[in-house]
PDB file of C-alpha atoms in Angstrom:
ATOM      1  CA  MET A   1     -62.781 -66.714 -60.019  1.00  0.00           C
ATOM      2  CA  LYS A   2     -63.141 -66.778 -56.329  1.00  0.00           C
ATOM      3  CA  TYR A   3     -64.040 -63.732 -54.431  1.00  0.00           C
ATOM      4  CA  CYS A   4     -65.344 -62.199 -51.011  1.00  0.00           C
ATOM      5  CA  ALA A   5     -67.578 -59.519 -51.021  1.00  0.00           C
ATOM      6  CA  PHE A   6     -67.381 -57.310 -47.788  1.00  0.00           C
ATOM      7  CA  LEU A   7     -70.741 -55.840 -46.628  1.00  0.00           C
ATOM      8  CA  ARG A   8     -70.997 -52.610 -44.513  1.00  0.00           C
ATOM      9  CA  GLY A   9     -73.505 -52.171 -41.944  1.00  0.00           C
ATOM     10  CA  VAL A  10     -74.565 -55.669 -41.611  1.00  0.00           C
ATOM     11  CA  ASN A  11     -76.251 -56.591 -38.313  1.00  0.00           C
ATOM     12  CA  VAL A  12     -75.498 -53.439 -36.692  1.00  0.00           C
ATOM     13  CA  LYS A  13     -77.613 -50.331 -35.624  1.00  0.00           C
ATOM     14  CA  GLY A  14     -80.837 -51.970 -36.978  1.00  0.00           C
ATOM     15  CA  THR A  15     -79.823 -53.649 -40.001  1.00  0.00           C
ATOM     16  CA  ASN A  16     -80.377 -57.274 -39.205  1.00  0.00           C
ATOM     17  CA  MET A  17     -80.071 -60.215 -41.515  1.00  0.00           C
ATOM     18  CA  LYS A  18     -79.572 -63.824 -42.017  1.00  0.00           C
ATOM     19  CA  MET A  19     -76.284 -64.958 -43.406  1.00  0.00           C
ATOM     20  CA  VAL A  20     -78.696 -67.841 -45.319  1.00  0.00           C
ATOM     21  CA  ASP A  21     -80.640 -65.071 -46.707  1.00  0.00           C
ATOM     22  CA  VAL A  22     -78.083 -62.920 -47.932  1.00  0.00           C
ATOM     23  CA  CYS A  23     -76.330 -66.505 -49.407  1.00  0.00           C
ATOM     24  CA  HIS A  24     -79.872 -66.575 -51.132  1.00  0.00           C
ATOM     25  CA  VAL A  25     -79.667 -63.048 -52.579  1.00  0.00           C
ATOM     26  CA  PHE A  26     -76.298 -63.833 -53.825  1.00  0.00           C
ATOM     27  CA  THR A  27     -77.208 -67.252 -55.680  1.00  0.00           C
ATOM     28  CA  HIS A  28     -80.506 -65.828 -57.301  1.00  0.00           C
ATOM     29  CA  ALA A  29     -78.238 -62.651 -58.289  1.00  0.00           C
ATOM     30  CA  GLY A  30     -76.087 -65.114 -60.554  1.00  0.00           C
ATOM     31  CA  VAL A  31     -73.093 -66.160 -58.585  1.00  0.00           C
ATOM     32  CA  LYS A  32     -71.921 -69.674 -57.474  1.00  0.00           C
ATOM     33  CA  ASP A  33     -70.574 -71.266 -54.800  1.00  0.00           C
ATOM     34  CA  VAL A  34     -71.709 -69.002 -52.346  1.00  0.00           C
ATOM     35  CA  SER A  35     -71.005 -69.130 -48.491  1.00  0.00           C
ATOM     36  CA  SER A  36     -70.802 -66.965 -45.334  1.00  0.00           C
ATOM     37  CA  ILE A  37     -68.534 -66.247 -42.616  1.00  0.00           C
ATOM     38  CA  LEU A  38     -69.321 -65.004 -39.525  1.00  0.00           C
ATOM     39  CA  VAL A  39     -72.516 -63.043 -39.263  1.00  0.00           C
ATOM     40  CA  SER A  40     -71.005 -59.640 -40.521  1.00  0.00           C
ATOM     41  CA  GLY A  41     -71.636 -60.102 -43.912  1.00  0.00           C
ATOM     42  CA  ASN A  42     -68.480 -61.579 -45.395  1.00  0.00           C
ATOM     43  CA  ILE A  43     -69.863 -63.801 -48.460  1.00  0.00           C
ATOM     44  CA  ILE A  44     -67.366 -65.759 -50.495  1.00  0.00           C
ATOM     45  CA  PHE A  45     -68.475 -66.709 -54.012  1.00  0.00           C
ATOM     46  CA  SER A  46     -67.398 -67.667 -57.630  1.00  0.00           C
ATOM     47  CA  SER A  47     -68.120 -65.672 -60.591  1.00  0.00           C
ATOM     48  CA  GLU A  48     -66.422 -64.975 -63.977  1.00  0.00           C
ATOM     49  CA  LYS A  49     -68.165 -61.858 -64.651  1.00  0.00           C
ATOM     50  CA  ASP A  50     -66.119 -58.691 -63.889  1.00  0.00           C
ATOM     51  CA  PRO A  51     -65.962 -57.534 -60.338  1.00  0.00           C
ATOM     52  CA  ILE A  52     -67.591 -54.044 -60.881  1.00  0.00           C
ATOM     53  CA  GLN A  53     -70.424 -55.646 -62.702  1.00  0.00           C
ATOM     54  CA  ILE A  54     -70.609 -57.996 -59.775  1.00  0.00           C
ATOM     55  CA  LYS A  55     -70.809 -55.287 -57.122  1.00  0.00           C
ATOM     56  CA  SER A  56     -73.382 -53.335 -59.395  1.00  0.00           C
ATOM     57  CA  ILE A  57     -75.829 -56.029 -59.264  1.00  0.00           C
ATOM     58  CA  LEU A  58     -75.452 -57.454 -56.024  1.00  0.00           C
ATOM     59  CA  GLU A  59     -75.874 -53.935 -54.544  1.00  0.00           C
ATOM     60  CA  LYS A  60     -79.137 -53.602 -56.356  1.00  0.00           C
ATOM     61  CA  GLU A  61     -80.363 -57.164 -55.292  1.00  0.00           C
ATOM     62  CA  MET A  62     -79.468 -56.702 -51.467  1.00  0.00           C
ATOM     63  CA  SER A  63     -81.231 -53.473 -51.338  1.00  0.00           C
ATOM     64  CA  GLN A  64     -84.247 -54.615 -52.676  1.00  0.00           C
ATOM     65  CA  TYR A  65     -84.285 -57.903 -50.819  1.00  0.00           C
ATOM     66  CA  PHE A  66     -83.510 -56.172 -47.446  1.00  0.00           C
ATOM     67  CA  SER A  67     -85.242 -52.705 -47.937  1.00  0.00           C
ATOM     68  CA  TYR A  68     -81.777 -50.883 -47.104  1.00  0.00           C
ATOM     69  CA  GLU A  69     -78.939 -49.249 -49.182  1.00  0.00           C
ATOM     70  CA  ALA A  70     -76.544 -51.801 -49.304  1.00  0.00           C
ATOM     71  CA  TYR A  71     -72.778 -51.082 -49.849  1.00  0.00           C
ATOM     72  CA  LEU A  72     -70.126 -53.931 -50.558  1.00  0.00           C
ATOM     73  CA  PHE A  73     -66.966 -53.921 -51.774  1.00  0.00           C
ATOM     74  CA  ILE A  74     -65.568 -56.951 -53.458  1.00  0.00           C
ATOM     75  CA  LYS A  75     -61.825 -58.437 -53.378  1.00  0.00           C
ATOM     76  CA  SER A  76     -60.254 -61.375 -55.558  1.00  0.00           C
ATOM     77  CA  GLN A  77     -58.839 -64.342 -53.149  1.00  0.00           C
ATOM     78  CA  GLU A  78     -55.606 -62.938 -53.880  1.00  0.00           C
ATOM     79  CA  GLU A  79     -56.386 -59.266 -52.762  1.00  0.00           C
ATOM     80  CA  THR A  80     -58.498 -60.781 -49.448  1.00  0.00           C
ATOM     81  CA  GLU A  81     -55.071 -62.688 -48.852  1.00  0.00           C
ATOM     82  CA  SER A  82     -53.230 -59.396 -48.974  1.00  0.00           C
ATOM     83  CA  PHE A  83     -55.254 -58.025 -45.995  1.00  0.00           C
ATOM     84  CA  TRP A  84     -53.922 -60.551 -43.600  1.00  0.00           C
ATOM     85  CA  GLU A  85     -50.454 -60.843 -44.994  1.00  0.00           C
ATOM     86  CA  GLY A  86     -49.695 -57.105 -45.368  1.00  0.00           C
ATOM     87  CA  ASN A  87     -50.791 -56.767 -41.218  1.00  0.00           C
ATOM     88  CA  PRO A  88     -48.014 -54.436 -39.747  1.00  0.00           C
ATOM     89  CA  PHE A  89     -48.798 -54.843 -36.167  1.00  0.00           C
ATOM     90  CA  ASP A  90     -47.772 -57.969 -33.914  1.00  0.00           C
ATOM     91  CA  LYS A  91     -50.728 -59.830 -32.259  1.00  0.00           C
ATOM     92  CA  ARG A  92     -51.245 -58.969 -28.682  1.00  0.00           C
ATOM     93  CA  ASP A  93     -54.188 -60.188 -26.286  1.00  0.00           C
ATOM     94  CA  GLU A  94     -54.979 -56.554 -25.147  1.00  0.00           C
ATOM     95  CA  LEU A  95     -55.482 -54.836 -28.755  1.00  0.00           C
ATOM     96  CA  HIS A  96     -57.481 -55.364 -31.675  1.00  0.00           C
ATOM     97  CA  VAL A  97     -56.273 -54.863 -35.229  1.00  0.00           C
ATOM     98  CA  TYR A  98     -58.466 -54.003 -38.062  1.00  0.00           C
ATOM     99  CA  ALA A  99     -57.868 -53.733 -41.821  1.00  0.00           C
ATOM    100  CA  PHE A 100     -60.448 -51.448 -43.879  1.00  0.00           C
ATOM    101  CA  VAL A 101     -61.609 -52.399 -47.433  1.00  0.00           C
ATOM    102  CA  GLY A 102     -62.911 -49.673 -49.773  1.00  0.00           C
ATOM    103  CA  ASN A 103     -62.625 -47.568 -52.347  1.00  0.00           C
ATOM    104  CA  GLU A 104     -59.315 -46.592 -54.271  1.00  0.00           C
ATOM    105  CA  GLY A 105     -57.645 -43.915 -51.946  1.00  0.00           C
ATOM    106  CA  ILE A 106     -59.807 -44.471 -48.807  1.00  0.00           C
ATOM    107  CA  GLU A 107     -56.806 -45.282 -47.054  1.00  0.00           C
ATOM    108  CA  ASN A 108     -55.564 -41.976 -47.314  1.00  0.00           C
ATOM    109  CA  VAL A 109     -58.844 -40.314 -46.070  1.00  0.00           C
ATOM    110  CA  LEU A 110     -58.459 -42.606 -42.980  1.00  0.00           C
ATOM    111  CA  MET A 111     -55.276 -41.768 -42.278  1.00  0.00           C
ATOM    112  CA  GLU A 112     -55.990 -38.201 -42.477  1.00  0.00           C
ATOM    113  CA  GLU A 113     -58.902 -38.680 -40.158  1.00  0.00           C
ATOM    114  CA  PHE A 114     -56.878 -41.022 -38.011  1.00  0.00           C
ATOM    115  CA  GLU A 115     -53.977 -38.218 -37.327  1.00  0.00           C
ATOM    116  CA  ASN A 116     -56.529 -35.445 -36.400  1.00  0.00           C
ATOM    117  CA  SER A 117     -58.232 -37.642 -33.754  1.00  0.00           C
ATOM    118  CA  SER A 118     -57.204 -37.944 -30.177  1.00  0.00           C
ATOM    119  CA  LYS A 119     -55.244 -41.527 -29.390  1.00  0.00           C
ATOM    120  CA  THR A 120     -55.622 -43.669 -26.779  1.00  0.00           C
ATOM    121  CA  GLU A 121     -52.269 -45.486 -25.647  1.00  0.00           C
ATOM    122  CA  ASN A 122     -51.299 -47.969 -28.118  1.00  0.00           C
ATOM    123  CA  GLU A 123     -53.763 -46.764 -30.628  1.00  0.00           C
ATOM    124  CA  GLU A 124     -51.981 -46.578 -34.080  1.00  0.00           C
ATOM    125  CA  ALA A 125     -52.534 -46.436 -37.748  1.00  0.00           C
ATOM    126  CA  LYS A 126     -50.667 -47.481 -40.681  1.00  0.00           C
ATOM    127  CA  ILE A 127     -50.938 -47.894 -44.635  1.00  0.00           C
ATOM    128  CA  ILE A 128     -49.430 -50.832 -46.030  1.00  0.00           C
ATOM    129  CA  ASP A 129     -49.801 -51.492 -50.025  1.00  0.00           C
ATOM    130  CA  ASP A 130     -52.774 -49.084 -49.797  1.00  0.00           C
ATOM    131  CA  ILE A 131     -54.579 -50.976 -47.107  1.00  0.00           C
ATOM    132  CA  PHE A 132     -55.300 -48.758 -43.867  1.00  0.00           C
ATOM    133  CA  TYR A 133     -54.869 -50.799 -40.606  1.00  0.00           C
ATOM    134  CA  TRP A 134     -55.671 -49.397 -37.174  1.00  0.00           C
ATOM    135  CA  GLN A 135     -54.593 -51.181 -33.956  1.00  0.00           C
ATOM    136  CA  VAL A 136     -56.684 -50.094 -30.639  1.00  0.00           C
ATOM    137  CA  PRO A 137     -56.873 -51.348 -27.132  1.00  0.00           C
ATOM    138  CA  LYS A 138     -59.686 -53.565 -26.566  1.00  0.00           C
ATOM    139  CA  GLY A 139     -62.793 -52.230 -25.440  1.00  0.00           C
ATOM    140  CA  ASN A 140     -62.026 -48.956 -26.877  1.00  0.00           C
ATOM    141  CA  THR A 141     -63.079 -49.561 -30.433  1.00  0.00           C
ATOM    142  CA  LEU A 142     -66.061 -47.465 -30.548  1.00  0.00           C
ATOM    143  CA  ASP A 143     -65.153 -44.984 -27.891  1.00  0.00           C
ATOM    144  CA  SER A 144     -62.074 -43.736 -29.498  1.00  0.00           C
ATOM    145  CA  THR A 145     -62.402 -40.482 -31.354  1.00  0.00           C
ATOM    146  CA  PHE A 146     -61.380 -42.479 -34.303  1.00  0.00           C
ATOM    147  CA  GLY A 147     -63.760 -44.886 -34.059  1.00  0.00           C
ATOM    148  CA  LYS A 148     -66.576 -42.317 -34.175  1.00  0.00           C
ATOM    149  CA  VAL A 149     -65.188 -40.885 -37.005  1.00  0.00           C
ATOM    150  CA  LEU A 150     -65.797 -44.290 -38.927  1.00  0.00           C
ATOM    151  CA  GLY A 151     -69.723 -43.867 -38.772  1.00  0.00           C
ATOM    152  CA  LYS A 152     -69.843 -40.320 -40.413  1.00  0.00           C
ATOM    153  CA  LYS A 153     -72.446 -40.547 -42.987  1.00  0.00           C
ATOM    154  CA  LYS A 154     -70.148 -39.081 -45.725  1.00  0.00           C
ATOM    155  CA  LEU A 155     -68.343 -42.197 -45.333  1.00  0.00           C
ATOM    156  CA  LYS A 156     -70.891 -44.664 -45.366  1.00  0.00           C
ATOM    157  CA  ASP A 157     -70.319 -45.953 -49.081  1.00  0.00           C
ATOM    158  CA  GLN A 158     -66.556 -45.395 -49.018  1.00  0.00           C
ATOM    159  CA  PHE A 159     -65.411 -48.623 -46.499  1.00  0.00           C
ATOM    160  CA  THR A 160     -66.074 -50.800 -44.309  1.00  0.00           C
ATOM    161  CA  SER A 161     -63.477 -52.699 -41.569  1.00  0.00           C
ATOM    162  CA  ARG A 162     -62.896 -56.255 -40.265  1.00  0.00           C
ATOM    163  CA  ASN A 163     -60.876 -57.207 -37.464  1.00  0.00           C
ATOM    164  CA  ILE A 164     -57.614 -58.832 -39.044  1.00  0.00           C
ATOM    165  CA  ASN A 165     -58.697 -62.474 -37.429  1.00  0.00           C
ATOM    166  CA  THR A 166     -61.702 -62.251 -39.643  1.00  0.00           C
ATOM    167  CA  PHE A 167     -59.387 -62.243 -42.673  1.00  0.00           C
ATOM    168  CA  GLU A 168     -57.698 -65.446 -41.538  1.00  0.00           C
ATOM    169  CA  LYS A 169     -61.235 -67.266 -41.355  1.00  0.00           C
ATOM    170  CA  ILE A 170     -62.176 -66.067 -44.878  1.00  0.00           C
ATOM    171  CA  ILE A 171     -58.718 -67.249 -46.418  1.00  0.00           C
ATOM    172  CA  LYS A 172     -59.110 -70.591 -44.680  1.00  0.00           C
ATOM    173  CA  LYS A 173     -62.675 -70.854 -46.261  1.00  0.00           C
ATOM    174  CA  MET A 174     -61.593 -69.574 -49.789  1.00  0.00           C
ATOM    175  CA  LYS A 175     -58.689 -72.169 -49.715  1.00  0.00           C
ATOM    176  CA  SER A 176     -60.925 -75.430 -48.690  1.00  0.00           C
TER     177      SER A 176
END
């Protein structure tokens, strides 16, 4: 079965790694057909093992190889496609849309955080099929009140986010 692993905190805040090295770790851990999309830690692979078992193995291998606390979230091809297909926001040049990949129930935690934060014009959030989507004006992602919430240490092992366009690239690669 094809999967995508979404790594948290890759190539940000001093955690730098080359995707060729990440792919090497994945291959060494026993998964097949490994490739990366962009440098933000999106790794496509095939495996017949249970995704929970794969997650545990890959987090351990990544932590050891790169000497950092690795967090990753594994989604099947079908699940990955649902992030793209469920996007509730229209494409607008002045806005970014992010989808959040994470632990079960994280969408509710994120929505509560979003509702308690101050918002800029056109900043919105919606939950569609248990997926949290966030629309924010370009240039305000990290400066917004909600954007700052995303870096909270208590949430670091709970989720990661990707620009919605990244899901389109991942899906194209998974289907090729």
